Coordinates of C-alpha atoms in Angstrom, one line a residue:
M1 CA 168.3 -141.5 2.6
A2 CA 167.3 -138.4 0.6
Q3 CA 166.3 -135.4 2.7
E4 CA 162.7 -134.1 2.4
P5 CA 162.4 -130.9 0.5
G6 CA 160.6 -129.3 3.4
A7 CA 163.6 -130.1 5.7
R8 CA 166.1 -128.6 3.3
S9 CA 164.0 -125.4 3.0
A10 CA 163.9 -125.1 6.8
E11 CA 167.7 -125.5 7.1
L12 CA 168.2 -123.0 4.3
R13 CA 166.0 -120.6 6.0
Q14 CA 167.9 -121.1 9.3
L15 CA 171.2 -120.6 7.4
M16 CA 170.0 -117.2 6.0
Q17 CA 168.5 -116.1 9.3
S18 CA 171.7 -116.9 11.2
F19 CA 173.7 -114.8 8.7
I20 CA 171.4 -111.8 9.3
D21 CA 171.4 -112.3 13.0
E22 CA 175.2 -112.3 13.2
R23 CA 175.4 -109.1 11.2
L24 CA 172.9 -107.4 13.4
A25 CA 174.6 -108.6 16.6
A26 CA 177.9 -107.1 15.4
K27 CA 176.3 -103.7 14.8
L28 CA 174.3 -103.7 18.1
E29 CA 177.2 -104.5 20.4
K30 CA 178.5 -100.9 19.9
L31 CA 175.2 -99.3 20.8
E32 CA 173.2 -98.8 24.0
P33 CA 169.6 -100.3 24.0
D34 CA 168.1 -96.8 24.4
D35 CA 170.0 -95.5 21.4
P36 CA 167.4 -94.6 18.6
K37 CA 169.8 -96.3 16.1
Y38 CA 169.4 -99.5 18.1
Q39 CA 165.7 -99.8 17.4
E40 CA 166.2 -98.8 13.8
L41 CA 168.8 -101.5 13.2
Q42 CA 166.5 -104.2 14.7
L43 CA 163.8 -103.2 12.3
Q44 CA 166.2 -103.1 9.4
Y45 CA 167.6 -106.6 10.1
Q46 CA 164.2 -108.3 10.4
Y47 CA 164.4 -111.2 8.0
E48 CA 161.9 -110.0 5.3
N49 CA 163.2 -106.4 5.5
W50 CA 166.8 -107.4 5.0
I51 CA 166.1 -109.9 2.2
E52 CA 163.9 -107.3 0.4
D53 CA 166.7 -104.7 0.7
A54 CA 169.3 -107.2 -0.4
A55 CA 167.3 -108.2 -3.5
R56 CA 167.2 -104.5 -4.4
R57 CA 170.9 -103.8 -3.8
V58 CA 172.1 -106.9 -5.6
G59 CA 171.6 -104.9 -8.8
Q60 CA 174.6 -102.8 -7.8
L61 CA 176.9 -105.8 -8.0
Q62 CA 178.2 -108.0 -10.8
V63 CA 179.9 -111.3 -10.7
V64 CA 183.0 -111.3 -12.9
S65 CA 186.2 -113.2 -13.7
H66 CA 188.1 -110.2 -15.2
T67 CA 188.0 -106.7 -13.5
L68 CA 188.8 -103.2 -14.8
K69 CA 189.3 -101.3 -11.6
A70 CA 192.5 -103.3 -10.8
T71 CA 194.1 -101.4 -13.6
H72 CA 193.0 -98.0 -12.3
P73 CA 190.6 -97.4 -9.4
D74 CA 188.8 -94.5 -11.2
A75 CA 188.3 -96.4 -14.5
K76 CA 184.6 -96.4 -15.5
G77 CA 184.0 -99.3 -17.9
T78 CA 183.0 -102.9 -18.1
S79 CA 184.3 -105.9 -16.2
L80 CA 183.5 -109.3 -17.7
F81 CA 182.6 -112.7 -16.6
V82 CA 184.1 -115.3 -18.9
S83 CA 183.9 -119.0 -18.0
P84 CA 187.4 -120.6 -18.3
D85 CA 186.0 -123.5 -20.3
T86 CA 185.0 -121.1 -23.1
L87 CA 188.5 -119.8 -23.5
T88 CA 190.9 -121.0 -26.2
A89 CA 193.6 -123.2 -24.8
Q90 CA 197.2 -121.9 -25.1
P91 CA 199.6 -124.9 -25.1
C92 CA 202.6 -122.8 -24.1
G93 CA 201.0 -120.2 -21.9
V94 CA 199.5 -119.7 -18.4
G95 CA 196.1 -118.1 -18.3
S96 CA 192.5 -118.2 -17.1
H97 CA 191.8 -121.1 -19.4
L98 CA 193.8 -123.4 -17.0
L99 CA 191.4 -122.7 -14.1
E100 CA 189.5 -125.7 -12.9
K101 CA 185.8 -125.8 -12.1
D102 CA 186.1 -124.7 -8.5
Y103 CA 187.7 -121.4 -9.3
A104 CA 186.7 -118.3 -7.3
T105 CA 184.5 -115.7 -9.0
D106 CA 185.0 -112.0 -8.2
V107 CA 182.4 -109.3 -7.7
V108 CA 182.6 -105.6 -8.5
G109 CA 180.2 -102.7 -8.0
N110 CA 179.1 -100.7 -5.0
A111 CA 181.3 -101.8 -2.1
A112 CA 178.5 -101.0 0.4
A113 CA 176.5 -103.8 -1.2
L114 CA 179.2 -106.5 -0.8
D115 CA 177.4 -108.0 2.2
V116 CA 174.8 -109.2 -0.3
Y117 CA 177.5 -111.1 -2.1
K118 CA 178.7 -112.6 1.1
F119 CA 175.1 -113.7 1.7
L120 CA 174.9 -115.4 -1.7
K121 CA 178.2 -117.2 -1.0
L122 CA 176.7 -119.0 2.0
E123 CA 177.0 -122.8 1.4
Y124 CA 174.5 -125.4 2.1
Q125 CA 175.3 -129.1 1.4
G126 CA 178.3 -128.0 -0.7
K127 CA 176.5 -125.5 -2.9
T128 CA 176.3 -121.7 -2.5
L129 CA 173.0 -119.8 -2.4
L130 CA 174.1 -118.2 -5.6
A131 CA 174.5 -121.5 -7.4
R132 CA 171.1 -122.5 -6.1
A133 CA 169.6 -119.3 -7.3
L134 CA 171.1 -119.8 -10.8
E135 CA 169.6 -123.3 -10.8
Q136 CA 166.2 -121.9 -9.6
D137 CA 166.5 -124.4 -6.7
A138 CA 163.0 -125.2 -5.4
A139 CA 164.2 -125.6 -1.8
L140 CA 165.7 -122.2 -1.8
L141 CA 162.6 -120.7 -3.5
A142 CA 160.5 -122.2 -0.7
A143 CA 162.9 -121.0 2.0
L144 CA 163.0 -117.4 0.8
N145 CA 159.3 -116.6 1.4
D146 CA 156.0 -118.3 1.9
D147 CA 154.6 -116.0 -0.8
V148 CA 155.6 -117.8 -4.0
L149 CA 155.4 -114.6 -6.1
K150 CA 157.6 -112.6 -3.7
A151 CA 160.1 -115.6 -3.4
R152 CA 160.3 -115.8 -7.2
E153 CA 161.0 -112.0 -7.4
W154 CA 163.8 -112.3 -4.9
L155 CA 165.3 -115.4 -6.5
D156 CA 165.3 -113.8 -10.0
A157 CA 166.9 -110.7 -8.5
F158 CA 169.7 -112.7 -6.8
S159 CA 170.4 -114.8 -10.0
S160 CA 170.8 -111.6 -12.0
I161 CA 174.1 -110.8 -10.4
T162 CA 175.9 -112.7 -13.2
D163 CA 174.3 -110.5 -15.9
N164 CA 176.4 -107.8 -17.6
K165 CA 175.3 -104.3 -16.7
G166 CA 174.6 -102.2 -19.7
D167 CA 176.7 -102.0 -22.9
V168 CA 180.3 -103.3 -23.0
R169 CA 182.7 -100.3 -23.0
S170 CA 186.3 -99.6 -22.0
S171 CA 187.8 -96.5 -20.3
S172 CA 190.5 -94.0 -21.1
R173 CA 192.1 -95.1 -17.8
A174 CA 192.2 -98.7 -18.9
K175 CA 195.4 -100.3 -20.2
Q176 CA 195.6 -100.1 -24.0
I177 CA 197.7 -101.9 -26.5
Y178 CA 197.9 -101.1 -30.2
W179 CA 198.2 -104.4 -32.0
L180 CA 199.4 -104.4 -35.6
T181 CA 197.0 -106.5 -37.7
G182 CA 197.8 -105.2 -41.1
D183 CA 201.0 -104.8 -43.1
D184 CA 201.7 -101.0 -42.8
P185 CA 202.4 -99.7 -39.2
T186 CA 202.1 -96.1 -40.5
Q187 CA 198.4 -96.6 -41.1
N188 CA 196.0 -96.2 -38.1
D189 CA 193.5 -98.6 -39.6
H190 CA 196.1 -101.4 -39.6
F191 CA 195.9 -101.7 -35.8
H192 CA 193.5 -103.1 -33.4
L193 CA 193.2 -101.4 -30.0
L194 CA 193.2 -104.0 -27.2
S195 CA 192.2 -103.3 -23.7
P196 CA 193.4 -106.2 -21.4
L197 CA 191.4 -106.7 -18.2
Y198 CA 192.8 -107.9 -14.9
P199 CA 192.4 -111.8 -14.6
S200 CA 191.1 -111.6 -11.1
S201 CA 190.0 -115.3 -10.7
L202 CA 193.4 -116.5 -12.0
V203 CA 195.3 -114.0 -9.7
H204 CA 193.3 -115.2 -6.7
R205 CA 194.2 -118.9 -7.5
V206 CA 197.9 -118.0 -7.8
Y207 CA 197.7 -116.1 -4.5
Q208 CA 196.1 -119.0 -2.7
H209 CA 198.7 -121.4 -4.1
I210 CA 201.6 -119.2 -3.0
Q211 CA 200.1 -118.6 0.4
H212 CA 199.8 -122.4 0.9
D213 CA 203.4 -122.9 -0.2
R214 CA 204.6 -120.2 2.2
F215 CA 202.5 -120.5 5.3
S216 CA 200.6 -123.9 5.4
E217 CA 201.3 -126.3 8.2
E218 CA 202.4 -128.8 5.5
A219 CA 205.0 -126.4 4.2
K220 CA 206.2 -125.6 7.7
A221 CA 206.6 -129.3 8.6
A222 CA 208.6 -129.8 5.3
R223 CA 210.9 -127.0 6.1
Q224 CA 211.4 -128.2 9.6
A225 CA 212.2 -131.7 8.3
R226 CA 214.9 -130.1 6.0
R227 CA 216.4 -128.3 9.0
D228 CA 216.4 -131.6 10.9
N229 CA 217.9 -133.4 7.9
K230 CA 214.9 -135.7 7.7
A231 CA 212.8 -136.8 4.8
S232 CA 209.5 -135.1 3.9
E233 CA 206.6 -136.6 2.0
T234 CA 205.4 -133.3 0.6
G235 CA 208.4 -131.1 0.1
Y236 CA 208.0 -127.3 -0.1
A237 CA 208.5 -124.5 -2.6
D238 CA 210.2 -121.1 -2.2
Y239 CA 209.6 -118.0 -4.3
P240 CA 212.8 -115.9 -4.3
N241 CA 212.4 -112.1 -4.8
L242 CA 208.7 -112.3 -4.5
A243 CA 207.1 -108.8 -4.8
V244 CA 203.6 -107.6 -3.5
Q245 CA 201.5 -105.1 -5.4
K246 CA 198.9 -103.4 -3.2
L247 CA 195.7 -102.5 -5.0
G248 CA 193.1 -100.2 -3.5
G249 CA 195.2 -98.7 -0.7
T250 CA 193.3 -98.6 2.6
K251 CA 190.1 -99.6 0.8
P252 CA 190.8 -102.8 -1.2
Q253 CA 187.1 -103.5 -1.4
N254 CA 186.7 -100.6 -3.8
I255 CA 188.6 -102.7 -6.4
S256 CA 186.8 -106.0 -6.0
Q257 CA 185.7 -108.6 -3.4
L258 CA 188.6 -111.0 -4.0
N259 CA 191.0 -108.1 -3.8
S260 CA 189.5 -107.3 -0.5
E261 CA 189.8 -110.9 0.7
R262 CA 193.5 -110.7 -0.1
G263 CA 193.8 -107.4 1.8
G264 CA 194.7 -105.7 -1.5
N265 CA 197.8 -107.9 -1.8
N266 CA 198.7 -109.3 -5.3
Y267 CA 201.8 -111.4 -5.7
L268 CA 204.3 -110.6 -8.5
L269 CA 206.7 -113.4 -9.4
C270 CA 210.3 -112.4 -10.1
S271 CA 211.0 -112.2 -13.8
L272 CA 214.6 -110.9 -13.7
P273 CA 217.4 -112.8 -15.5
P274 CA 219.7 -114.8 -13.2
V275 CA 222.7 -113.1 -11.8
W276 CA 226.1 -114.7 -12.4
R277 CA 227.9 -115.4 -9.2
S278 CA 231.4 -116.8 -9.2
R279 CA 233.8 -117.6 -6.4
E280 CA 236.8 -115.4 -5.8
Q281 CA 238.8 -115.4 -9.0
R282 CA 242.4 -116.7 -8.4
P283 CA 244.9 -117.6 -11.1
P284 CA 245.9 -121.3 -11.3
L285 CA 249.4 -120.9 -9.8
K286 CA 251.9 -123.7 -8.8
T287 CA 250.3 -126.3 -11.0
D288 CA 251.2 -127.4 -14.5
S289 CA 247.6 -128.0 -15.7
V290 CA 244.0 -126.9 -14.9
F291 CA 242.5 -130.1 -16.3
P292 CA 242.7 -132.1 -13.0
R293 CA 240.7 -129.3 -11.4
F294 CA 238.3 -129.3 -14.3
V295 CA 237.4 -133.0 -13.9
R296 CA 236.9 -132.6 -10.2
S297 CA 234.3 -129.8 -10.7
Q298 CA 230.7 -130.8 -9.9
Q299 CA 229.1 -130.9 -13.3
P300 CA 232.1 -132.4 -15.3
R301 CA 232.5 -135.0 -12.6
W302 CA 228.8 -135.9 -12.9
L303 CA 229.0 -136.1 -16.7
L304 CA 232.1 -138.4 -16.5
V305 CA 230.4 -140.7 -14.0
K306 CA 227.3 -141.0 -16.3
L307 CA 229.5 -141.6 -19.4
R308 CA 231.5 -144.3 -17.6
E309 CA 228.3 -146.0 -16.4
F310 CA 226.9 -145.9 -20.0
L311 CA 230.1 -147.4 -21.5
L312 CA 230.3 -150.0 -18.7
S313 CA 226.8 -151.1 -19.8
N314 CA 228.4 -152.4 -23.0
P315 CA 226.0 -150.6 -25.3
P316 CA 225.6 -151.8 -28.9
A317 CA 227.6 -150.1 -31.7
N318 CA 224.7 -148.3 -33.3
V319 CA 223.4 -144.8 -34.0
R320 CA 221.8 -144.4 -30.5
T321 CA 225.0 -145.2 -28.8
R322 CA 227.0 -142.8 -30.9
T323 CA 224.4 -140.1 -30.4
R324 CA 224.5 -140.5 -26.6
V325 CA 228.3 -140.5 -26.4
D326 CA 228.3 -137.4 -28.6
A327 CA 225.8 -135.7 -26.2
Y328 CA 228.1 -136.4 -23.2
I329 CA 231.2 -135.1 -25.0
D330 CA 229.3 -132.0 -26.1
A331 CA 228.3 -131.3 -22.6
L332 CA 231.8 -131.8 -21.3
I333 CA 233.1 -129.4 -24.0
D334 CA 230.5 -126.8 -23.0
E335 CA 231.6 -127.1 -19.4
M336 CA 235.2 -126.7 -20.4
I337 CA 234.4 -123.5 -22.2
L338 CA 232.7 -122.1 -19.1
F339 CA 235.6 -123.3 -17.0
S340 CA 238.1 -121.4 -19.2
A341 CA 236.0 -118.3 -19.1
Y342 CA 236.5 -118.1 -15.4
F343 CA 240.3 -117.7 -15.9
Q344 CA 240.0 -115.5 -19.0
Q345 CA 238.3 -112.8 -16.9
L346 CA 241.3 -112.4 -14.6
E347 CA 243.7 -109.5 -14.9
P348 CA 245.6 -109.8 -18.2
G349 CA 249.1 -111.0 -17.8
W350 CA 248.5 -113.2 -14.8
S351 CA 250.3 -116.1 -16.5
A352 CA 253.6 -114.1 -16.4
D353 CA 253.7 -114.5 -12.6
P354 CA 256.8 -116.5 -11.6
D355 CA 254.6 -118.9 -9.6
C356 CA 252.6 -119.8 -12.8
Q357 CA 253.8 -123.3 -13.8
L358 CA 251.1 -124.0 -16.4
V359 CA 252.4 -125.6 -19.6
E360 CA 252.6 -122.9 -22.3
A361 CA 249.6 -124.2 -24.3
E362 CA 247.4 -123.7 -21.3
Q363 CA 248.8 -120.2 -20.6
L364 CA 248.1 -119.2 -24.3
W365 CA 244.6 -120.6 -23.9
L366 CA 243.6 -119.2 -20.5
D367 CA 245.3 -115.7 -20.6
P368 CA 244.4 -114.5 -24.1
M369 CA 244.5 -110.7 -23.2
R370 CA 248.2 -111.0 -22.3
A371 CA 248.9 -110.9 -26.0
A372 CA 248.1 -107.2 -26.0
Q373 CA 251.1 -106.4 -23.7
D374 CA 253.5 -109.2 -24.7
E375 CA 254.6 -109.4 -28.3
D376 CA 256.3 -112.8 -28.0
F377 CA 253.3 -114.2 -26.3
A378 CA 251.1 -112.8 -29.0
A379 CA 253.2 -114.4 -31.7
R380 CA 253.2 -117.8 -30.1
R381 CA 249.4 -117.6 -29.6
M382 CA 248.9 -116.5 -33.3
A383 CA 250.9 -119.6 -34.5
G384 CA 248.1 -121.7 -33.1
E385 CA 250.0 -124.8 -32.2
W386 CA 248.7 -124.6 -28.7
V387 CA 245.2 -125.4 -29.8
K388 CA 246.1 -129.0 -30.8
E389 CA 248.0 -129.4 -27.5
V390 CA 244.9 -128.3 -25.5
Q391 CA 242.7 -130.8 -27.4
H392 CA 245.0 -133.7 -26.6
R393 CA 245.3 -132.7 -22.9
F394 CA 241.5 -132.5 -22.7
A395 CA 241.1 -136.0 -24.3
N396 CA 243.8 -137.5 -22.2
Q397 CA 242.2 -136.2 -19.0
I398 CA 238.9 -137.7 -20.0
N399 CA 240.5 -141.0 -20.7
K400 CA 242.2 -140.9 -17.3
A401 CA 239.0 -139.9 -15.5
L402 CA 237.1 -142.8 -17.1
G403 CA 239.7 -145.3 -16.1
K404 CA 240.0 -148.7 -17.7
L405 CA 236.8 -149.8 -19.3
P406 CA 235.9 -153.5 -19.7
V407 CA 235.2 -153.2 -23.4
G408 CA 237.0 -154.4 -26.4
D409 CA 239.6 -152.5 -28.3
G410 CA 237.1 -151.9 -31.1
E411 CA 234.5 -150.3 -28.9
H412 CA 237.2 -148.2 -27.1
S413 CA 238.5 -147.0 -30.5
E414 CA 235.0 -146.2 -31.6
W415 CA 234.1 -143.9 -28.8
M416 CA 237.6 -142.3 -28.8
S417 CA 237.0 -141.4 -32.4
R418 CA 233.8 -139.7 -31.4
V419 CA 235.7 -137.7 -28.9
H420 CA 238.2 -136.5 -31.4
K421 CA 235.5 -135.7 -33.9
K422 CA 233.8 -133.5 -31.4
L423 CA 237.0 -131.8 -30.5
N424 CA 237.2 -130.4 -34.0
A425 CA 234.3 -128.2 -33.0
L426 CA 236.2 -127.2 -29.9
R427 CA 239.1 -126.0 -32.1
E428 CA 236.9 -123.5 -33.8
V429 CA 236.0 -122.0 -30.5
L430 CA 239.6 -121.9 -29.3
D431 CA 240.7 -120.2 -32.5
D432 CA 238.3 -117.3 -32.0

């Protein structure tokens, strides 16, 4: 059953009165009743007095989505409110255009007036007072004051918080980017000067998402399940090398309201390139080939399993089959090149160790810098016969790893021909 308008107005009035009473109680608890300030606060926080003052002070605030002071706290310029649904979608980029309807708006202006914004964020039946003011809600109008003219004046004042204050202007302390729009970078008029603002609403959504992933009960339960080696319905996310940028120092409210709610904390995701980490490098001694070790490695072993499963499925002899086999062989060749790089970074000449039992072709392949200190080794490597030998050993090891396949001789010959075709590309790499 729909609630009577009068009942909604009464509940809205009670909501606003409770907010004011709570703020008054917080201030009075530090004062004695005979303190002159005690009586002054009681008068100031009477309902009509406080609302009248709030309607005046709301002009010192502006609701925004992009702020200027996050760039520099002393910047004097314009912050903007831009609804995400009015922004141009960027298919490959992350930006404010991706925010959904329930995004958080920020507020800038006089920090001493932020209590007015908190008042306007009070929710009644899932909708804030600000949203109701913007809609010129009749129930809120009736709740504000019995005098319709006074209530209308206050309602209009509160709804003006989304209006831009004055002309749009930037600041010399704002970030600036000279963007070439013409053909001649030596001409000043071939540039546009851009002044990017801080995407406060987007930053706040990212912050909430990361906070949930790091500290929510759901994430804690998922991590505990992993430690207990149990399944989790939700899983969890980690953010390695996460950095925190503090904005506003000890007064984050001077930057913006959302920045204050985050305690001035703004997360910065790591954008460093990955660091190559390899196990302790040891030469392959007391073995005649590195290929058995190669096919036992994690990624080559996985590729060989998938290739074997595909061939066991008896695929038709068509372009799709050949393309897929080529893709597996290409991936195995890439893995072999990475595998060889591991040994090629060892101290040059390691293959001359008496305990090195590798066949000569693999020594010439995996210890190339030995050629600089061993003329005979250099001459044999220059002759190039070892390249063909390495190709054959690679192909034989793949055949051995795949085992006997229940396919006809024709199919077997077909995919083997694909292997050898791909190995021609490998020869070019080995010859370098």
